[in-house]
Amino acid sequence: EVQLVESGGGLVRPGGSLRLSCAASGFSFSSFSMNWVRQVPGKGLEWVSSISGSGSYIHYADSVKGRFTVSRDNTNNSVYLQLSNLRAEDTAIYYCARELVGTTSPLDYWGQGTLVTVSS
Amino acid sequence: DIQMTQSPSALSASVGDRVIITCRASQTISVYLNWYQQRPGQAPKFLIYGSSSLQSGVPSRFTGSGSGTDFTLTISSLQPEDFATYYCQQSYSVPQTFGQGTKVEIK
């Protein structure tokens, strides 16, 4: 069974940093690109970042470019999102999601999310 | 960036009703259109990929169609568990973008 479990969220002051983790199980982790998607509570979904299975290809939304860094550890089946220089508008639930290969790249499995709150 | 616009933003319907949600892309995306369902307090759930291909385990009352810039998600006979918010997403180009969501509420 595919499982994605995020952790690392919490309350952080503006300008602060946080590292989110997503532990994956139940599939061949290194074969899949992984994505981060965030959602302000009560609002819509915003794609944040993706990283290919090898880690060679990385993309970011303009809203986080230069402040967030995605990485992965295929030995430990985990993907990470380092959040830096945080702003109030980064407050959201952050989901990690697996990208299905061989089709139109939908996000077929999602974790339960971890809440990041940026506030003084 | 490709903008995705869903309509309506919300609708009220009864169990057994046929529901149609539309999604329009700001430029052509072929069939790189996916649909998700999100129930309150839950993570999104993947429903349809490639505009019309149903993910395994998704009930057949859900159908998707369209190509280019105009797409639809149809629920043929609304069930109690279908009351949720639905999102379209284009995966044609980076950044992937989502529609703003359509909330399906109980009438």
mmCIF file of C-alpha atoms in Angstrom:
data_model
loop_
_atom_site.group_PDB
_atom_site.id
_atom_site.type_symbol
_atom_site.label_atom_id
_atom_site.label_comp_id
_atom_site.label_asym_id
_atom_site.label_seq_id
_atom_site.Cartn_x
_atom_site.Cartn_y
_atom_site.Cartn_z
ATOM 1 C CA GLU A 1 0.000 0.000 0.000
ATOM 2 C CA VAL A 2 1.343 3.394 -1.006
ATOM 3 C CA GLN A 3 1.775 5.717 1.961
ATOM 4 C CA LEU A 4 3.080 9.251 2.189
ATOM 5 C CA VAL A 5 3.531 10.813 5.610
ATOM 6 C CA GLU A 6 4.532 14.442 5.998
ATOM 7 C CA SER A 7 6.080 15.948 9.090
ATOM 8 C CA GLY A 8 7.936 19.040 10.197
ATOM 9 C CA GLY A 9 5.211 21.650 10.104
ATOM 10 C CA GLY A 10 4.657 24.123 12.889
ATOM 11 C CA LEU A 11 4.633 27.754 13.929
ATOM 12 C CA VAL A 12 7.511 29.881 12.696
ATOM 13 C CA ARG A 13 8.177 33.610 12.720
ATOM 14 C CA PRO A 14 8.399 35.635 9.514
ATOM 15 C CA GLY A 15 11.871 35.304 8.069
ATOM 16 C CA GLY A 16 12.345 31.959 9.739
ATOM 17 C CA SER A 17 13.021 28.520 8.332
ATOM 18 C CA LEU A 18 11.493 25.078 8.499
ATOM 19 C CA ARG A 19 12.229 21.714 6.962
ATOM 20 C CA LEU A 20 9.365 19.514 5.880
ATOM 21 C CA SER A 21 9.795 15.793 5.380
ATOM 22 C CA CYS A 22 7.727 13.247 3.522
ATOM 23 C CA ALA A 23 8.338 9.579 4.213
ATOM 24 C CA ALA A 24 7.225 7.256 1.447
ATOM 25 C CA SER A 25 6.500 3.545 1.521
ATOM 26 C CA GLY A 26 4.817 0.874 -0.531
ATOM 27 C CA PHE A 27 6.371 1.647 -3.916
ATOM 28 C CA SER A 28 9.694 1.932 -5.714
ATOM 29 C CA PHE A 29 10.445 5.430 -4.505
ATOM 30 C CA SER A 30 13.340 6.271 -6.817
ATOM 31 C CA SER A 31 11.181 5.566 -9.885
ATOM 32 C CA PHE A 32 8.780 8.406 -9.208
ATOM 33 C CA SER A 33 8.901 12.163 -9.308
ATOM 34 C CA MET A 34 7.575 13.750 -6.152
ATOM 35 C CA ASN A 35 5.736 17.015 -5.747
ATOM 36 C CA TRP A 36 4.835 19.463 -3.019
ATOM 37 C CA VAL A 37 1.458 21.184 -3.176
ATOM 38 C CA ARG A 38 0.157 23.647 -0.615
ATOM 39 C CA GLN A 39 -3.262 24.845 0.408
ATOM 40 C CA VAL A 40 -4.204 27.814 2.514
ATOM 41 C CA PRO A 41 -6.929 26.458 4.817
ATOM 42 C CA GLY A 42 -10.280 26.977 3.150
ATOM 43 C CA LYS A 43 -8.686 27.948 -0.175
ATOM 44 C CA GLY A 44 -7.504 26.230 -3.338
ATOM 45 C CA LEU A 45 -4.483 24.124 -4.254
ATOM 46 C CA GLU A 46 -1.152 25.628 -5.293
ATOM 47 C CA TRP A 47 1.664 23.550 -6.777
ATOM 48 C CA VAL A 48 4.967 24.391 -5.101
ATOM 49 C CA SER A 49 7.757 22.162 -6.352
ATOM 50 C CA SER A 50 8.688 18.901 -8.037
ATOM 51 C CA ILE A 51 11.757 16.702 -8.092
ATOM 52 C CA SER A 52 12.443 13.834 -10.471
ATOM 53 C CA GLY A 53 13.188 10.323 -9.308
ATOM 54 C CA SER A 54 16.933 10.783 -9.626
ATOM 55 C CA GLY A 55 16.811 14.289 -8.216
ATOM 56 C CA SER A 56 18.253 15.687 -11.437
ATOM 57 C CA TYR A 57 15.237 17.699 -12.480
ATOM 58 C CA ILE A 58 13.760 20.222 -10.085
ATOM 59 C CA HIS A 59 11.104 22.857 -10.582
ATOM 60 C CA TYR A 60 9.626 25.558 -8.364
ATOM 61 C CA ALA A 61 6.685 27.882 -8.449
ATOM 62 C CA ASP A 62 7.742 31.499 -8.910
ATOM 63 C CA SER A 63 6.212 32.325 -5.533
ATOM 64 C CA VAL A 64 8.798 30.202 -3.706
ATOM 65 C CA LYS A 65 11.787 30.236 -6.054
ATOM 66 C CA GLY A 66 14.938 31.259 -4.244
ATOM 67 C CA ARG A 67 13.396 30.629 -0.821
ATOM 68 C CA PHE A 68 12.386 26.933 -0.893
ATOM 69 C CA THR A 69 14.638 23.991 -1.725
ATOM 70 C CA VAL A 70 13.415 20.505 -2.567
ATOM 71 C CA SER A 71 15.591 17.428 -2.172
ATOM 72 C CA ARG A 72 15.234 13.693 -1.808
ATOM 73 C CA ASP A 73 17.004 10.735 -0.265
ATOM 74 C CA ASN A 74 16.275 7.602 -2.264
ATOM 75 C CA THR A 75 18.068 5.453 0.282
ATOM 76 C CA ASN A 76 15.645 6.497 2.980
ATOM 77 C CA ASN A 77 12.603 6.908 0.689
ATOM 78 C CA SER A 78 12.070 10.494 1.705
ATOM 79 C CA VAL A 79 11.565 13.845 0.074
ATOM 80 C CA TYR A 80 12.191 17.151 1.779
ATOM 81 C CA LEU A 81 11.202 20.769 1.397
ATOM 82 C CA GLN A 82 13.418 23.345 3.045
ATOM 83 C CA LEU A 83 11.463 26.540 3.621
ATOM 84 C CA SER A 84 13.487 29.711 4.214
ATOM 85 C CA ASN A 85 12.776 33.406 4.545
ATOM 86 C CA LEU A 86 9.204 32.525 5.323
ATOM 87 C CA ARG A 87 6.380 34.989 4.837
ATOM 88 C CA ALA A 88 2.871 35.167 6.221
ATOM 89 C CA GLU A 89 1.541 34.154 2.817
ATOM 90 C CA ASP A 90 3.419 30.845 3.068
ATOM 91 C CA THR A 91 0.996 29.781 5.795
ATOM 92 C CA ALA A 92 -0.675 26.670 4.423
ATOM 93 C CA ILE A 93 -1.067 22.941 4.632
ATOM 94 C CA TYR A 94 1.785 21.379 2.686
ATOM 95 C CA TYR A 95 1.112 18.078 0.934
ATOM 96 C CA CYS A 96 3.596 15.790 -0.711
ATOM 97 C CA ALA A 97 2.254 13.862 -3.669
ATOM 98 C CA ARG A 98 3.532 11.159 -5.990
ATOM 99 C CA GLU A 99 3.516 11.815 -9.706
ATOM 100 C CA LEU A 100 2.212 8.931 -11.786
ATOM 101 C CA VAL A 101 4.554 7.959 -14.600
ATOM 102 C CA GLY A 102 3.649 7.098 -18.174
ATOM 103 C CA THR A 103 0.497 9.176 -18.444
ATOM 104 C CA THR A 104 -0.341 12.839 -18.090
ATOM 105 C CA SER A 105 1.584 12.978 -14.819
ATOM 106 C CA PRO A 106 -1.280 13.274 -12.386
ATOM 107 C CA LEU A 107 -0.599 13.285 -8.676
ATOM 108 C CA ASP A 108 -2.001 9.902 -7.760
ATOM 109 C CA TYR A 109 -1.186 9.604 -4.066
ATOM 110 C CA TRP A 110 -1.139 12.365 -1.475
ATOM 111 C CA GLY A 111 -0.057 12.541 2.115
ATOM 112 C CA GLN A 112 -2.295 13.891 4.843
ATOM 113 C CA GLY A 113 -0.460 17.221 4.901
ATOM 114 C CA THR A 114 1.473 19.201 7.470
ATOM 115 C CA LEU A 115 0.450 22.686 8.559
ATOM 116 C CA VAL A 116 2.927 25.530 8.402
ATOM 117 C CA THR A 117 1.932 28.734 10.179
ATOM 118 C CA VAL A 118 4.044 31.853 9.709
ATOM 119 C CA SER A 119 3.220 34.423 12.323
ATOM 120 C CA SER A 120 4.900 36.679 14.826
ATOM 121 C CA ASP B 1 1.764 30.277 -16.713
ATOM 122 C CA ILE B 2 -1.371 28.488 -17.859
ATOM 123 C CA GLN B 3 -4.463 29.702 -16.025
ATOM 124 C CA MET B 4 -7.206 27.218 -15.231
ATOM 125 C CA THR B 5 -10.721 28.516 -14.693
ATOM 126 C CA GLN B 6 -13.481 26.344 -13.300
ATOM 127 C CA SER B 7 -17.180 27.035 -13.353
ATOM 128 C CA PRO B 8 -19.260 27.229 -11.391
ATOM 129 C CA SER B 9 -17.333 27.997 -8.195
ATOM 130 C CA ALA B 10 -20.072 26.310 -6.213
ATOM 131 C CA LEU B 11 -23.300 24.494 -6.881
ATOM 132 C CA SER B 12 -26.116 22.967 -4.899
ATOM 133 C CA ALA B 13 -27.516 19.649 -5.993
ATOM 134 C CA SER B 14 -29.550 16.745 -4.706
ATOM 135 C CA VAL B 15 -28.691 13.078 -4.471
ATOM 136 C CA GLY B 16 -29.351 11.530 -7.861
ATOM 137 C CA ASP B 17 -28.778 14.742 -9.818
ATOM 138 C CA ARG B 18 -26.472 14.974 -12.797
ATOM 139 C CA VAL B 19 -23.692 17.464 -12.168
ATOM 140 C CA ILE B 20 -21.400 19.055 -14.733
ATOM 141 C CA ILE B 21 -18.273 21.037 -13.848
ATOM 142 C CA THR B 22 -16.312 22.823 -16.524
ATOM 143 C CA CYS B 23 -12.643 23.734 -16.640
ATOM 144 C CA ARG B 24 -11.054 26.046 -19.180
ATOM 145 C CA ALA B 25 -7.359 26.476 -19.847
ATOM 146 C CA SER B 26 -5.880 29.791 -20.945
ATOM 147 C CA GLN B 27 -4.000 27.987 -23.739
ATOM 148 C CA THR B 28 -4.175 24.597 -25.328
ATOM 149 C CA ILE B 29 -3.093 21.705 -23.106
ATOM 150 C CA SER B 30 -4.061 18.768 -25.340
ATOM 151 C CA VAL B 31 -5.473 16.210 -22.872
ATOM 152 C CA TYR B 32 -3.060 16.985 -20.037
ATOM 153 C CA LEU B 33 -5.943 17.584 -17.683
ATOM 154 C CA ASN B 34 -6.503 15.794 -14.382
ATOM 155 C CA TRP B 35 -9.327 15.950 -11.839
ATOM 156 C CA TYR B 36 -9.244 15.650 -8.061
ATOM 157 C CA GLN B 37 -11.847 15.435 -5.328
ATOM 158 C CA GLN B 38 -11.297 16.876 -1.878
ATOM 159 C CA ARG B 39 -13.612 16.204 1.011
ATOM 160 C CA PRO B 40 -13.466 18.513 4.050
ATOM 161 C CA GLY B 41 -10.470 17.845 6.249
ATOM 162 C CA GLN B 42 -8.959 15.381 3.804
ATOM 163 C CA ALA B 43 -6.179 15.413 1.242
ATOM 164 C CA PRO B 44 -7.145 15.598 -2.421
ATOM 165 C CA LYS B 45 -8.014 12.323 -4.083
ATOM 166 C CA PHE B 46 -7.049 11.630 -7.679
ATOM 167 C CA LEU B 47 -10.032 10.830 -9.939
ATOM 168 C CA ILE B 48 -9.262 11.237 -13.635
ATOM 169 C CA TYR B 49 -6.169 11.677 -15.779
ATOM 170 C CA GLY B 50 -5.656 12.460 -19.428
ATOM 171 C CA SER B 51 -8.986 14.294 -19.476
ATOM 172 C CA SER B 52 -11.081 11.115 -19.583
ATOM 173 C CA SER B 53 -9.267 8.129 -18.058
ATOM 174 C CA LEU B 54 -10.722 7.006 -14.769
ATOM 175 C CA GLN B 55 -8.293 6.101 -12.015
ATOM 176 C CA SER B 56 -8.702 2.555 -10.784
ATOM 177 C CA GLY B 57 -11.373 2.297 -8.112
ATOM 178 C CA VAL B 58 -13.168 5.506 -9.030
ATOM 179 C CA PRO B 59 -16.892 4.900 -9.611
ATOM 180 C CA SER B 60 -18.063 4.922 -13.206
ATOM 181 C CA ARG B 61 -20.562 7.692 -12.488
ATOM 182 C CA PHE B 62 -17.578 10.035 -12.876
ATOM 183 C CA THR B 63 -16.662 10.867 -16.459
ATOM 184 C CA GLY B 64 -14.290 13.395 -17.940
ATOM 185 C CA SER B 65 -14.097 14.796 -21.410
ATOM 186 C CA GLY B 66 -12.522 17.504 -23.500
ATOM 187 C CA SER B 67 -9.296 18.452 -25.186
ATOM 188 C CA GLY B 68 -7.448 21.591 -26.088
ATOM 189 C CA THR B 69 -8.797 24.256 -23.766
ATOM 190 C CA ASP B 70 -12.258 23.077 -22.660
ATOM 191 C CA PHE B 71 -12.947 20.196 -20.329
ATOM 192 C CA THR B 72 -15.800 18.824 -18.272
ATOM 193 C CA LEU B 73 -16.250 16.563 -15.284
ATOM 194 C CA THR B 74 -19.659 14.918 -15.109
ATOM 195 C CA ILE B 75 -21.141 13.056 -12.171
ATOM 196 C CA SER B 76 -24.054 11.130 -13.633
ATOM 197 C CA SER B 77 -25.989 10.483 -10.425
ATOM 198 C CA LEU B 78 -24.745 12.352 -7.382
ATOM 199 C CA GLN B 79 -24.204 10.242 -4.285
ATOM 200 C CA PRO B 80 -23.888 11.443 -0.674
ATOM 201 C CA GLU B 81 -20.148 10.787 -0.675
ATOM 202 C CA ASP B 82 -19.689 13.021 -3.736
ATOM 203 C CA PHE B 83 -20.361 16.229 -1.866
ATOM 204 C CA ALA B 84 -16.898 17.736 -1.949
ATOM 205 C CA THR B 85 -14.739 20.245 -3.779
ATOM 206 C CA TYR B 86 -13.420 19.311 -7.211
ATOM 207 C CA TYR B 87 -10.248 20.652 -8.782
ATOM 208 C CA CYS B 88 -8.927 20.434 -12.322
ATOM 209 C CA GLN B 89 -5.174 20.544 -12.895
ATOM 210 C CA GLN B 90 -3.104 20.956 -16.031
ATOM 211 C CA SER B 91 0.098 18.952 -16.261
ATOM 212 C CA TYR B 92 1.002 20.150 -19.763
ATOM 213 C CA SER B 93 3.676 22.561 -18.615
ATOM 214 C CA VAL B 94 5.485 23.757 -15.536
ATOM 215 C CA PRO B 95 4.228 25.223 -13.339
ATOM 216 C CA GLN B 96 1.389 22.783 -13.013
ATOM 217 C CA THR B 97 -1.677 24.819 -12.187
ATOM 218 C CA PHE B 98 -5.004 24.058 -10.582
ATOM 219 C CA GLY B 99 -8.411 25.521 -11.094
ATOM 220 C CA GLN B 100 -9.864 27.417 -8.166
ATOM 221 C CA GLY B 101 -12.180 24.568 -7.273
ATOM 222 C CA THR B 102 -15.890 23.807 -7.512
ATOM 223 C CA LYS B 103 -17.697 23.089 -4.271
ATOM 224 C CA VAL B 104 -20.598 20.677 -4.652
ATOM 225 C CA GLU B 105 -23.036 21.195 -1.801
ATOM 226 C CA ILE B 106 -26.213 19.467 -0.734
ATOM 227 C CA LYS B 107 -29.411 21.184 -1.801
#
